[in-house]
Amino acid sequence: MCGIFVLAEFMHPNYPAGQDLEDLSRIRSELRRVNACRGPDDQKSISLSWSQLPFSVDGSNNNLHMSTFMIDFYASELRLRGGGPIVQPHARGKNILCWNGEISAQENDGVKLFDILCAAQTPEEIRDIFSSIEGPYEKSDRLYFGRDPLGRRSLLVHRPTQTAPYLILSSVSAGADPAYAFSELSTEHLYSMMMGSWESFSNAEPAKVNTLIPSEDLPLIESLDDIPRHLVQTVDDFVSHLDKSVQLCVQNIPRHSSKPRIGVLFSGGIDSTILAFLAHRHIPQDEPIDLLNVAFENPRKIRIQKEGNIGGISRHRIKAGTTHENKYTIECVSYLVPDRVTGLMELEELRRLCPGRTWNFVEVNVPYEECQAARPVVESLMHPGKTVMDLVCFQSLALALYFASGGKGRIRKTPESQPEPYTSEAKVLLNGLGSDELLGGYGRHRSVYKTGGWEAVVAELQQEIDRIPTRNLGRDDRVISSHGKETRHPFLSLSLVAFLASLPINFKMDPRVEVGLGDKTLLRLAARKLRLVEASSRKKRAMQFGSHSARMDGERRGDVELE
């Protein structure tokens, strides 16, 4: 993983007065700083310039002026692949590559891709190379830039304007600033800029959902204990695809000490649990795995607790619950949130199924004051989100991701021992995002079935896939990467997405059946086959609600822009 920052300046006799060189110096310094957080292992910059190139400040092909064209390339590096240190940007003559992605688990991605790109001769060849894999690139006076079809890595763009006539590409923003107007770069195209003009090429598209409609006499699934005959092979194939995706995410990560290399954003739900279990298959038995479980001190929830209910868990259950629950003293009750309870339950299940593995259950407890102090930092990382909807609906999730990925908390070496301070140093974090979109895990899928039948569900799942690039992946990447860590999404490998999209709708879900069985049915059957019995029937709960990071400050309108 890395941070990418590219600044292209255009200078000509009619240079707009709004351009402020001090501003450019400042934003160059700030954006290098925030991108360095994404790649703490090394940083490097390269500058190039051309003279007498036609230039248009609005990015169109009209009103071109003769100009000098200067580009600064900056990249930071988090070394997770390859046997030796490799520093970006990659350079060969005037060919320069800044790359943030995943191609090979055994060698440096950027080096491998750079060799292929340097052999390309035309824009179409470059387009085809990027489409065949899943970064900014310059060749023959052209700058190419784009994102993968699912938008799993962040890339922001500021397009030239009359008052800010420069192009900026950056993995992350330094927050709102009048010197730039960032937006998320669309995943629909690979972009090319030559001599100040813009071109775009179609990018690879996410898979299309199978539109086959089930027959009216389709039998109901009654239990997870018995896999229906028509799903036996599909369950096996799904486990194989997901297992391979997890393997590719966790293998060949450099190991420099005995500390864990892999962490899982762990709520105890079915998604994070099955990822942890499959990761266990591909990591040496003597290496611990960090399970990062976050809980927030939420004053609103505490007020409810005083009235006799703790996150939907009765006081009686806390007094007479499991061994782990009884370990919590009165001062810990604030952090006994739903995800902590289910996390502890799944910890026990993983220990039963994987007895030789050390599972570090990291209790990340976030005091209210610490959460409030972090809000400006998280808002800056969320930028260019502008509305309270971004804050209310996403910041609560972003806060949970921010603190969980930071990994600062405590662990218990045995179920009976006292907690000890612990900070996870795992550089790769597995995230279960994508399973609900691909397998029908949201309540809205059940709602559209009631109003429009199977056809409406098929259409909704296609929209889910189409919306993945425009949802929260870029923002999640910016938040988690601020700790110098890389999040990987096994459910969103393009091969697994294509496999799941190809299946008939009723192979993945059945909205006629109750929650806990009809939602994400294929995943539940797979988990049950893997003997994850408790996880297989656990109902969905969003991270921000399970961790109590949501609704700390009451309700606010979602369409109000931030100041």
mmCIF file of N, CA and C in Angstrom, residues 58-168:
data_model
loop_
_atom_site.group_PDB
_atom_site.id
_atom_site.type_symbol
_atom_site.label_atom_id
_atom_site.label_comp_id
_atom_site.label_asym_id
_atom_site.label_seq_id
_atom_site.Cartn_x
_atom_site.Cartn_y
_atom_site.Cartn_z
ATOM 1 N N ASP A 58 -9.427 25.207 -17.919
ATOM 2 C CA ASP A 58 -10.675 24.546 -17.537
ATOM 3 C C ASP A 58 -10.702 23.077 -17.937
ATOM 4 N N GLY A 59 -9.591 22.559 -18.470
ATOM 5 C CA GLY A 59 -9.532 21.143 -18.808
ATOM 6 C C GLY A 59 -10.170 20.804 -20.145
ATOM 7 N N SER A 60 -10.729 21.777 -20.851
ATOM 8 C CA SER A 60 -11.346 21.520 -22.150
ATOM 9 C C SER A 60 -10.298 21.653 -23.238
ATOM 10 N N ASN A 61 -10.701 21.431 -24.475
ATOM 11 C CA ASN A 61 -9.792 21.576 -25.604
ATOM 12 C C ASN A 61 -9.880 22.968 -26.235
ATOM 13 N N ASN A 62 -10.596 23.887 -25.587
ATOM 14 C CA ASN A 62 -10.777 25.236 -26.116
ATOM 15 C C ASN A 62 -9.803 26.214 -25.452
ATOM 16 N N ASN A 63 -9.504 27.301 -26.154
ATOM 17 C CA ASN A 63 -8.691 28.394 -25.604
ATOM 18 C C ASN A 63 -7.354 27.914 -25.056
ATOM 19 N N LEU A 64 -6.654 27.119 -25.854
ATOM 20 C CA LEU A 64 -5.364 26.592 -25.419
ATOM 21 C C LEU A 64 -4.285 27.668 -25.528
ATOM 22 N N HIS A 65 -3.357 27.686 -24.588
ATOM 23 C CA HIS A 65 -2.257 28.650 -24.567
ATOM 24 C C HIS A 65 -0.940 27.894 -24.525
ATOM 25 N N MET A 66 0.120 28.499 -25.065
ATOM 26 C CA MET A 66 1.448 27.912 -24.943
ATOM 27 C C MET A 66 1.901 28.066 -23.494
ATOM 28 N N SER A 67 2.541 27.039 -22.942
ATOM 29 C CA SER A 67 2.803 27.063 -21.511
ATOM 30 C C SER A 67 3.969 26.175 -21.157
ATOM 31 N N THR A 68 4.361 26.287 -19.885
ATOM 32 C CA THR A 68 5.275 25.326 -19.279
ATOM 33 C C THR A 68 4.452 24.421 -18.368
ATOM 34 N N PHE A 69 4.733 23.147 -18.431
ATOM 35 C CA PHE A 69 3.921 22.144 -17.743
ATOM 36 C C PHE A 69 4.839 21.438 -16.749
ATOM 37 N N MET A 70 4.563 21.556 -15.464
ATOM 38 C CA MET A 70 5.420 20.967 -14.432
ATOM 39 C C MET A 70 4.611 20.001 -13.580
ATOM 40 N N ILE A 71 5.170 18.812 -13.325
ATOM 41 C CA ILE A 71 4.485 17.808 -12.514
ATOM 42 C C ILE A 71 5.406 17.322 -11.413
ATOM 43 N N ASP A 72 4.876 17.324 -10.195
ATOM 44 C CA ASP A 72 5.552 16.709 -9.051
ATOM 45 C C ASP A 72 4.868 15.378 -8.747
ATOM 46 N N PHE A 73 5.647 14.306 -8.686
ATOM 47 C CA PHE A 73 5.147 12.994 -8.298
ATOM 48 C C PHE A 73 5.696 12.661 -6.915
ATOM 49 N N TYR A 74 4.824 12.262 -6.021
ATOM 50 C CA TYR A 74 5.243 11.896 -4.666
ATOM 51 C C TYR A 74 4.542 10.593 -4.288
ATOM 52 N N ALA A 75 5.279 9.690 -3.664
ATOM 53 C CA ALA A 75 4.671 8.436 -3.202
ATOM 54 C C ALA A 75 5.305 8.025 -1.884
ATOM 55 N N SER A 76 4.487 7.452 -1.022
ATOM 56 C CA SER A 76 4.970 6.865 0.226
ATOM 57 C C SER A 76 4.721 5.366 0.162
ATOM 58 N N GLU A 77 5.486 4.599 0.916
ATOM 59 C CA GLU A 77 5.477 3.150 0.764
ATOM 60 C C GLU A 77 5.274 2.446 2.104
ATOM 61 N N LEU A 78 4.281 1.546 2.163
ATOM 62 C CA LEU A 78 4.123 0.586 3.252
ATOM 63 C C LEU A 78 4.489 -0.770 2.662
ATOM 64 N N ARG A 79 5.618 -1.325 3.064
ATOM 65 C CA ARG A 79 6.156 -2.509 2.401
ATOM 66 C C ARG A 79 5.471 -3.771 2.899
ATOM 67 N N LEU A 80 4.654 -4.342 2.032
ATOM 68 C CA LEU A 80 3.933 -5.566 2.355
ATOM 69 C C LEU A 80 4.195 -6.668 1.343
ATOM 70 N N ARG A 81 4.955 -6.375 0.286
ATOM 71 C CA ARG A 81 5.207 -7.365 -0.760
ATOM 72 C C ARG A 81 6.653 -7.263 -1.219
ATOM 73 N N GLY A 82 7.153 -8.356 -1.754
ATOM 74 C CA GLY A 82 8.509 -8.366 -2.288
ATOM 75 C C GLY A 82 9.549 -8.624 -1.217
ATOM 76 N N GLY A 83 10.740 -9.042 -1.657
ATOM 77 C CA GLY A 83 11.762 -9.427 -0.703
ATOM 78 C C GLY A 83 12.652 -8.307 -0.225
ATOM 79 N N GLY A 84 12.696 -7.189 -0.952
ATOM 80 C CA GLY A 84 13.590 -6.112 -0.569
ATOM 81 C C GLY A 84 12.909 -4.769 -0.668
ATOM 82 N N PRO A 85 13.587 -3.730 -0.192
ATOM 83 C CA PRO A 85 12.986 -2.395 -0.219
ATOM 84 C C PRO A 85 12.880 -1.850 -1.638
ATOM 85 N N ILE A 86 11.702 -1.345 -1.975
ATOM 86 C CA ILE A 86 11.449 -0.691 -3.253
ATOM 87 C C ILE A 86 10.837 0.675 -2.943
ATOM 88 N N VAL A 87 11.390 1.711 -3.545
ATOM 89 C CA VAL A 87 10.930 3.066 -3.268
ATOM 90 C C VAL A 87 10.190 3.608 -4.489
ATOM 91 N N GLN A 88 9.003 4.155 -4.275
ATOM 92 C CA GLN A 88 8.266 4.835 -5.328
ATOM 93 C C GLN A 88 8.566 6.333 -5.272
ATOM 94 N N PRO A 89 8.231 7.072 -6.365
ATOM 95 C CA PRO A 89 7.717 6.634 -7.662
ATOM 96 C C PRO A 89 8.767 5.823 -8.436
ATOM 97 N N HIS A 90 8.274 4.909 -9.280
ATOM 98 C CA HIS A 90 9.136 4.160 -10.176
ATOM 99 C C HIS A 90 9.447 5.047 -11.376
ATOM 100 N N ALA A 91 10.703 5.106 -11.783
ATOM 101 C CA ALA A 91 11.082 6.008 -12.866
ATOM 102 C C ALA A 91 12.032 5.321 -13.825
ATOM 103 N N ARG A 92 11.820 5.596 -15.117
ATOM 104 C CA ARG A 92 12.702 5.124 -16.175
ATOM 105 C C ARG A 92 12.630 6.154 -17.288
ATOM 106 N N GLY A 93 13.624 7.037 -17.358
ATOM 107 C CA GLY A 93 13.537 8.148 -18.296
ATOM 108 C C GLY A 93 12.404 9.072 -17.875
ATOM 109 N N LYS A 94 11.504 9.353 -18.820
ATOM 110 C CA LYS A 94 10.330 10.166 -18.495
ATOM 111 C C LYS A 94 9.100 9.318 -18.207
ATOM 112 N N ASN A 95 9.298 8.016 -18.065
ATOM 113 C CA ASN A 95 8.217 7.141 -17.630
ATOM 114 C C ASN A 95 8.220 7.097 -16.106
ATOM 115 N N ILE A 96 7.079 7.441 -15.497
ATOM 116 C CA ILE A 96 6.969 7.483 -14.033
ATOM 117 C C ILE A 96 5.676 6.793 -13.621
ATOM 118 N N LEU A 97 5.745 5.995 -12.563
ATOM 119 C CA LEU A 97 4.562 5.290 -12.066
ATOM 120 C C LEU A 97 4.444 5.459 -10.562
ATOM 121 N N CYS A 98 3.270 5.906 -10.116
ATOM 122 C CA CYS A 98 2.870 5.842 -8.707
ATOM 123 C C CYS A 98 1.736 4.835 -8.637
ATOM 124 N N TRP A 99 1.918 3.795 -7.835
ATOM 125 C CA TRP A 99 0.967 2.674 -7.856
ATOM 126 C C TRP A 99 0.532 2.311 -6.441
ATOM 127 N N ASN A 100 -0.775 2.153 -6.258
ATOM 128 C CA ASN A 100 -1.334 1.701 -4.982
ATOM 129 C C ASN A 100 -2.343 0.625 -5.303
ATOM 130 N N GLY A 101 -1.925 -0.628 -5.198
ATOM 131 C CA GLY A 101 -2.832 -1.712 -5.555
ATOM 132 C C GLY A 101 -2.251 -3.054 -5.203
ATOM 133 N N GLU A 102 -2.937 -4.117 -5.641
ATOM 134 C CA GLU A 102 -2.548 -5.477 -5.322
ATOM 135 C C GLU A 102 -2.565 -6.308 -6.599
ATOM 136 N N ILE A 103 -1.380 -6.788 -7.016
ATOM 137 C CA ILE A 103 -1.295 -7.661 -8.184
ATOM 138 C C ILE A 103 -0.694 -8.996 -7.778
ATOM 139 N N SER A 104 0.525 -8.952 -7.270
ATOM 140 C CA SER A 104 1.262 -10.160 -6.920
ATOM 141 C C SER A 104 1.498 -10.201 -5.423
ATOM 142 N N ALA A 105 1.351 -11.383 -4.842
ATOM 143 C CA ALA A 105 1.613 -11.535 -3.405
ATOM 144 C C ALA A 105 3.081 -11.799 -3.118
ATOM 145 N N GLN A 106 3.889 -12.081 -4.161
ATOM 146 C CA GLN A 106 5.262 -12.506 -3.942
ATOM 147 C C GLN A 106 6.298 -11.492 -4.387
ATOM 148 N N GLU A 107 5.907 -10.478 -5.142
ATOM 149 C CA GLU A 107 6.865 -9.480 -5.586
ATOM 150 C C GLU A 107 6.206 -8.120 -5.549
ATOM 151 N N ASN A 108 7.031 -7.075 -5.644
ATOM 152 C CA ASN A 108 6.498 -5.731 -5.560
ATOM 153 C C ASN A 108 5.583 -5.441 -6.735
ATOM 154 N N ASP A 109 4.347 -5.005 -6.442
ATOM 155 C CA ASP A 109 3.349 -4.762 -7.482
ATOM 156 C C ASP A 109 3.805 -3.712 -8.478
ATOM 157 N N GLY A 110 4.323 -2.591 -7.941
ATOM 158 C CA GLY A 110 4.682 -1.480 -8.812
ATOM 159 C C GLY A 110 5.772 -1.842 -9.803
ATOM 160 N N VAL A 111 6.792 -2.584 -9.356
ATOM 161 C CA VAL A 111 7.877 -2.996 -10.249
ATOM 162 C C VAL A 111 7.332 -3.869 -11.371
ATOM 163 N N LYS A 112 6.496 -4.817 -11.009
ATOM 164 C CA LYS A 112 5.923 -5.734 -12.003
ATOM 165 C C LYS A 112 5.085 -4.967 -13.027
ATOM 166 N N LEU A 113 4.230 -4.082 -12.547
ATOM 167 C CA LEU A 113 3.369 -3.323 -13.452
ATOM 168 C C LEU A 113 4.177 -2.348 -14.296
ATOM 169 N N PHE A 114 5.176 -1.723 -13.703
ATOM 170 C CA PHE A 114 5.975 -0.730 -14.422
ATOM 171 C C PHE A 114 6.677 -1.359 -15.625
ATOM 172 N N ASP A 115 7.207 -2.557 -15.450
ATOM 173 C CA ASP A 115 7.862 -3.245 -16.562
ATOM 174 C C ASP A 115 6.887 -3.480 -17.718
ATOM 175 N N ILE A 116 5.661 -3.848 -17.387
ATOM 176 C CA ILE A 116 4.662 -4.107 -18.423
ATOM 177 C C ILE A 116 4.269 -2.810 -19.120
ATOM 178 N N LEU A 117 4.051 -1.752 -18.339
ATOM 179 C CA LEU A 117 3.603 -0.484 -18.912
ATOM 180 C C LEU A 117 4.665 0.154 -19.801
ATOM 181 N N CYS A 118 5.933 0.002 -19.435
ATOM 182 C CA CYS A 118 6.995 0.624 -20.226
ATOM 183 C C CYS A 118 7.078 0.022 -21.624
ATOM 184 N N ALA A 119 6.547 -1.186 -21.780
ATOM 185 C CA ALA A 119 6.564 -1.819 -23.104
ATOM 186 C C ALA A 119 5.369 -1.407 -23.957
ATOM 187 N N ALA A 120 4.377 -0.750 -23.357
ATOM 188 C CA ALA A 120 3.189 -0.342 -24.110
ATOM 189 C C ALA A 120 3.521 0.835 -25.015
ATOM 190 N N GLN A 121 2.848 0.892 -26.182
ATOM 191 C CA GLN A 121 3.143 1.925 -27.168
ATOM 192 C C GLN A 121 2.011 2.910 -27.387
ATOM 193 N N THR A 122 0.782 2.534 -27.080
ATOM 194 C CA THR A 122 -0.367 3.385 -27.379
ATOM 195 C C THR A 122 -1.245 3.546 -26.148
ATOM 196 N N PRO A 123 -2.085 4.604 -26.125
ATOM 197 C CA PRO A 123 -3.025 4.762 -25.012
ATOM 198 C C PRO A 123 -3.954 3.569 -24.860
ATOM 199 N N GLU A 124 -4.336 2.962 -25.983
ATOM 200 C CA GLU A 124 -5.240 1.816 -25.916
ATOM 201 C C GLU A 124 -4.577 0.619 -25.233
ATOM 202 N N GLU A 125 -3.275 0.435 -25.490
ATOM 203 C CA GLU A 125 -2.555 -0.650 -24.828
ATOM 204 C C GLU A 125 -2.482 -0.411 -23.323
ATOM 205 N N ILE A 126 -2.242 0.832 -22.946
ATOM 206 C CA ILE A 126 -2.197 1.168 -21.516
ATOM 207 C C ILE A 126 -3.557 0.944 -20.879
ATOM 208 N N ARG A 127 -4.615 1.369 -21.579
ATOM 209 C CA ARG A 127 -5.969 1.129 -21.073
ATOM 210 C C ARG A 127 -6.200 -0.354 -20.847
ATOM 211 N N ASP A 128 -5.823 -1.183 -21.804
ATOM 212 C CA ASP A 128 -6.072 -2.618 -21.703
ATOM 213 C C ASP A 128 -5.274 -3.246 -20.565
ATOM 214 N N ILE A 129 -4.064 -2.723 -20.326
ATOM 215 C CA ILE A 129 -3.261 -3.248 -19.217
ATOM 216 C C ILE A 129 -3.950 -2.968 -17.886
ATOM 217 N N PHE A 130 -4.393 -1.719 -17.684
ATOM 218 C CA PHE A 130 -5.070 -1.391 -16.430
ATOM 219 C C PHE A 130 -6.379 -2.147 -16.287
ATOM 220 N N SER A 131 -7.097 -2.344 -17.388
ATOM 221 C CA SER A 131 -8.372 -3.050 -17.314
ATOM 222 C C SER A 131 -8.191 -4.528 -17.003
ATOM 223 N N SER A 132 -7.020 -5.061 -17.367
ATOM 224 C CA SER A 132 -6.789 -6.482 -17.148
ATOM 225 C C SER A 132 -6.348 -6.783 -15.729
ATOM 226 N N ILE A 133 -5.931 -5.760 -14.968
ATOM 227 C CA ILE A 133 -5.593 -5.947 -13.562
ATOM 228 C C ILE A 133 -6.648 -5.252 -12.743
ATOM 229 N N GLU A 134 -6.400 -4.986 -11.825
ATOM 230 C CA GLU A 134 -7.482 -4.345 -11.081
ATOM 231 C C GLU A 134 -7.054 -2.903 -10.818
ATOM 232 N N GLY A 135 -3.299 3.884 -11.090
ATOM 233 C CA GLY A 135 -2.344 4.716 -10.492
ATOM 234 C C GLY A 135 -1.957 5.848 -11.450
ATOM 235 N N PRO A 136 -1.608 6.718 -11.049
ATOM 236 C CA PRO A 136 -1.159 7.727 -12.004
ATOM 237 C C PRO A 136 0.031 7.245 -12.844
ATOM 238 N N TYR A 137 0.010 7.552 -14.124
ATOM 239 C CA TYR A 137 1.051 7.071 -15.019
ATOM 240 C C TYR A 137 1.308 8.065 -16.134
ATOM 241 N N GLU A 138 2.565 8.238 -16.512
ATOM 242 C CA GLU A 138 2.924 9.205 -17.542
ATOM 243 C C GLU A 138 3.759 8.526 -18.609
ATOM 244 N N LYS A 139 3.399 8.770 -19.889
ATOM 245 C CA LYS A 139 4.168 8.235 -21.010
ATOM 246 C C LYS A 139 3.855 9.080 -22.228
ATOM 247 N N SER A 140 4.880 9.430 -22.977
ATOM 248 C CA SER A 140 4.711 10.210 -24.206
ATOM 249 C C SER A 140 3.895 11.467 -23.951
ATOM 250 N N ASP A 141 4.272 12.241 -22.938
ATOM 251 C CA ASP A 141 3.609 13.490 -22.595
ATOM 252 C C ASP A 141 2.151 13.289 -22.200
ATOM 253 N N ARG A 142 1.822 12.149 -21.710
ATOM 254 C CA ARG A 142 0.458 11.886 -21.227
ATOM 255 C C ARG A 142 0.516 11.494 -19.762
ATOM 256 N N LEU A 143 -0.490 11.912 -19.022
ATOM 257 C CA LEU A 143 -0.656 11.499 -17.633
ATOM 258 C C LEU A 143 -1.893 10.621 -17.569
ATOM 259 N N TYR A 144 -1.731 9.380 -17.136
ATOM 260 C CA TYR A 144 -2.850 8.453 -16.991
ATOM 261 C C TYR A 144 -3.136 8.271 -15.508
ATOM 262 N N PHE A 145 -4.402 8.234 -15.147
ATOM 263 C CA PHE A 145 -4.746 7.984 -13.755
ATOM 264 C C PHE A 145 -6.123 7.343 -13.665
ATOM 265 N N GLY A 146 -6.314 6.525 -12.645
ATOM 266 C CA GLY A 146 -7.593 5.833 -12.485
ATOM 267 C C GLY A 146 -7.617 4.998 -11.218
ATOM 268 N N ARG A 147 -8.766 4.388 -10.968
ATOM 269 C CA ARG A 147 -8.970 3.508 -9.813
ATOM 270 C C ARG A 147 -9.466 2.156 -10.296
ATOM 271 N N ASP A 148 -9.406 1.148 -9.417
ATOM 272 C CA ASP A 148 -9.917 -0.153 -9.806
ATOM 273 C C ASP A 148 -11.441 -0.107 -9.886
ATOM 274 N N PRO A 149 -12.085 -1.046 -10.588
ATOM 275 C CA PRO A 149 -13.530 -0.962 -10.839
ATOM 276 C C PRO A 149 -14.399 -0.894 -9.592
ATOM 277 N N LEU A 150 -13.914 -1.403 -8.463
ATOM 278 C CA LEU A 150 -14.705 -1.371 -7.227
ATOM 279 C C LEU A 150 -14.282 -0.242 -6.289
ATOM 280 N N GLY A 151 -13.266 0.513 -6.666
ATOM 281 C CA GLY A 151 -12.867 1.661 -5.859
ATOM 282 C C GLY A 151 -12.325 1.311 -4.495
ATOM 283 N N ARG A 152 -11.583 0.195 -4.398
ATOM 284 C CA ARG A 152 -11.125 -0.252 -3.084
ATOM 285 C C ARG A 152 -10.019 0.615 -2.504
ATOM 286 N N ARG A 153 -9.333 1.377 -3.334
ATOM 287 C CA ARG A 153 -8.321 2.305 -2.862
ATOM 288 C C ARG A 153 -8.753 3.726 -3.208
ATOM 289 N N SER A 154 -8.484 4.631 -2.296
ATOM 290 C CA SER A 154 -8.907 6.027 -2.456
ATOM 291 C C SER A 154 -8.027 6.750 -3.474
ATOM 292 N N LEU A 155 -8.644 7.597 -4.293
ATOM 293 C CA LEU A 155 -7.918 8.557 -5.120
ATOM 294 C C LEU A 155 -8.824 9.761 -5.344
ATOM 295 N N LEU A 156 -8.362 10.915 -4.875
ATOM 296 C CA LEU A 156 -9.113 12.161 -4.986
ATOM 297 C C LEU A 156 -8.531 13.006 -6.113
ATOM 298 N N VAL A 157 -9.380 13.843 -6.719
ATOM 299 C CA VAL A 157 -8.921 14.687 -7.810
ATOM 300 C C VAL A 157 -9.425 16.115 -7.619
ATOM 301 N N HIS A 158 -8.528 17.074 -7.837
ATOM 302 C CA HIS A 158 -8.909 18.483 -7.987
ATOM 303 C C HIS A 158 -8.639 18.839 -9.441
ATOM 304 N N ARG A 159 -9.692 19.195 -10.162
ATOM 305 C CA ARG A 159 -9.537 19.569 -11.564
ATOM 306 C C ARG A 159 -9.252 21.061 -11.676
ATOM 307 N N PRO A 160 -8.470 21.462 -12.677
ATOM 308 C CA PRO A 160 -8.094 22.877 -12.807
ATOM 309 C C PRO A 160 -9.313 23.785 -12.958
ATOM 310 N N THR A 161 -9.245 24.935 -12.302
ATOM 311 C CA THR A 161 -10.270 25.971 -12.424
ATOM 312 C C THR A 161 -9.576 27.296 -12.732
ATOM 313 N N GLN A 162 -10.357 28.339 -12.975
ATOM 314 C CA GLN A 162 -9.761 29.651 -13.262
ATOM 315 C C GLN A 162 -8.961 30.180 -12.079
ATOM 316 N N THR A 163 -9.440 29.936 -10.866
ATOM 317 C CA THR A 163 -8.754 30.455 -9.686
ATOM 318 C C THR A 163 -7.748 29.472 -9.102
ATOM 319 N N ALA A 164 -7.853 28.201 -9.465
ATOM 320 C CA ALA A 164 -6.899 27.184 -8.987
ATOM 321 C C ALA A 164 -6.495 26.320 -10.181
ATOM 322 N N PRO A 165 -5.696 26.872 -11.090
ATOM 323 C CA PRO A 165 -5.431 26.221 -12.376
ATOM 324 C C PRO A 165 -4.344 25.156 -12.317
ATOM 325 N N TYR A 166 -4.559 24.161 -11.478
ATOM 326 C CA TYR A 166 -3.601 23.076 -11.379
ATOM 327 C C TYR A 166 -4.382 21.797 -11.127
ATOM 328 N N LEU A 167 -3.786 20.691 -11.495
ATOM 329 C CA LEU A 167 -4.378 19.380 -11.274
ATOM 330 C C LEU A 167 -3.730 18.752 -10.047
ATOM 331 N N ILE A 168 -4.558 18.221 -9.143
ATOM 332 C CA ILE A 168 -4.037 17.495 -7.984
ATOM 333 C C ILE A 168 -4.686 16.116 -7.955
#
